[in-house]
């Protein structure tokens, strides 16, 4: 089943049973975080298999930590490859960030310094990941709250990495909005300067404004109208790709989640005219 022009949902154990036993929430596909499922058997493996049987699957890794100075963890990659094969994953992505260093797990997605050295280092690792997994990967623009000794703008850094690695991009529109607000740049100019023809799929999410200067990327609130507007403006510049609604905290009733999925699907249908007749 094609996922282009479809709106999907990130799978959460919090709503697994309700989701599988009703058709209140009707996504076009489901995204799994492999790390939350690898090695799991019994009850939860059965739930996972039920989802795989019913929906196309995309996967998004949380622990790749591609920006770490350390070498790739080949045991981790073997597990990921097996999982992607098991669930017949159609598209795979991870963050352009780092989360561990020298075996210390930092439990946060931290920005990679926007430098030439870092771009070369990360691109070389992404190439090896793609070769090993034998499929293209999308790297996600992350939200961040401070930069470390930048030599270039974030958008230039992203372009360099994608070009050198010859990989795809996962465009998180909410992350662009959050970063543009916090770091005071123009979100539309940033998106215009991205390689939009390389976008594999899109993330959309809610955030929390904690004061007049700062937004936190929480994935715990509904999407706000300016992010819907930025999404509509962005997808008009692109060919149809899948769009994922991320909701990781304060998970509402399924009907409310379906409301956001429908709102996104309405915009997608209007702009990409993919509505099924
Ligand atoms: Fe995201």
Coordinates of N, CA and C and ligand atoms in Angstrom, one line a residue, residues 60 95 140-141 170 172 175 203-205 217 219 246, ligand 1:
X60 N 11.5 5.0 12.8 CA 12.3 6.2 13.2 C 13.1 5.9 14.5
X95 N 17.5 11.0 13.8 CA 17.9 12.5 14.0 C 19.3 12.8 13.6
X140 N 16.7 13.6 10.2 CA 15.8 14.6 10.7 C 16.4 15.9 11.2
X141 N 16.0 17.1 10.8 CA 16.4 18.3 11.4 C 15.8 18.3 12.8
X170 N 14.4 13.7 6.6 CA 13.1 13.7 7.3 C 12.9 15.2 7.7
X172 N 11.1 17.8 9.7 CA 10.2 18.1 10.8 C 9.8 19.5 10.8
X175 N 9.8 21.3 14.1 CA 11.2 21.6 14.6 C 11.7 22.9 13.9
X203 N 7.5 15.1 9.5 CA 7.0 15.0 10.9 C 6.2 16.3 11.2
X204 N 5.1 16.1 11.9 CA 4.4 17.3 12.4 C 4.1 17.0 13.9
X205 N 4.1 18.0 14.8 CA 3.9 17.8 16.2 C 3.5 19.1 16.9
X217 N 10.1 21.9 22.4 CA 9.6 20.9 21.5 C 9.1 19.7 22.3
X219 N 6.2 17.6 22.0 CA 5.3 16.6 21.4 C 4.2 16.2 22.3
X246 N 3.3 13.2 15.3 CA 4.0 12.7 16.5 C 3.2 13.2 17.7
Ligands
LIG1 FE1 10.2 14.7 14.6

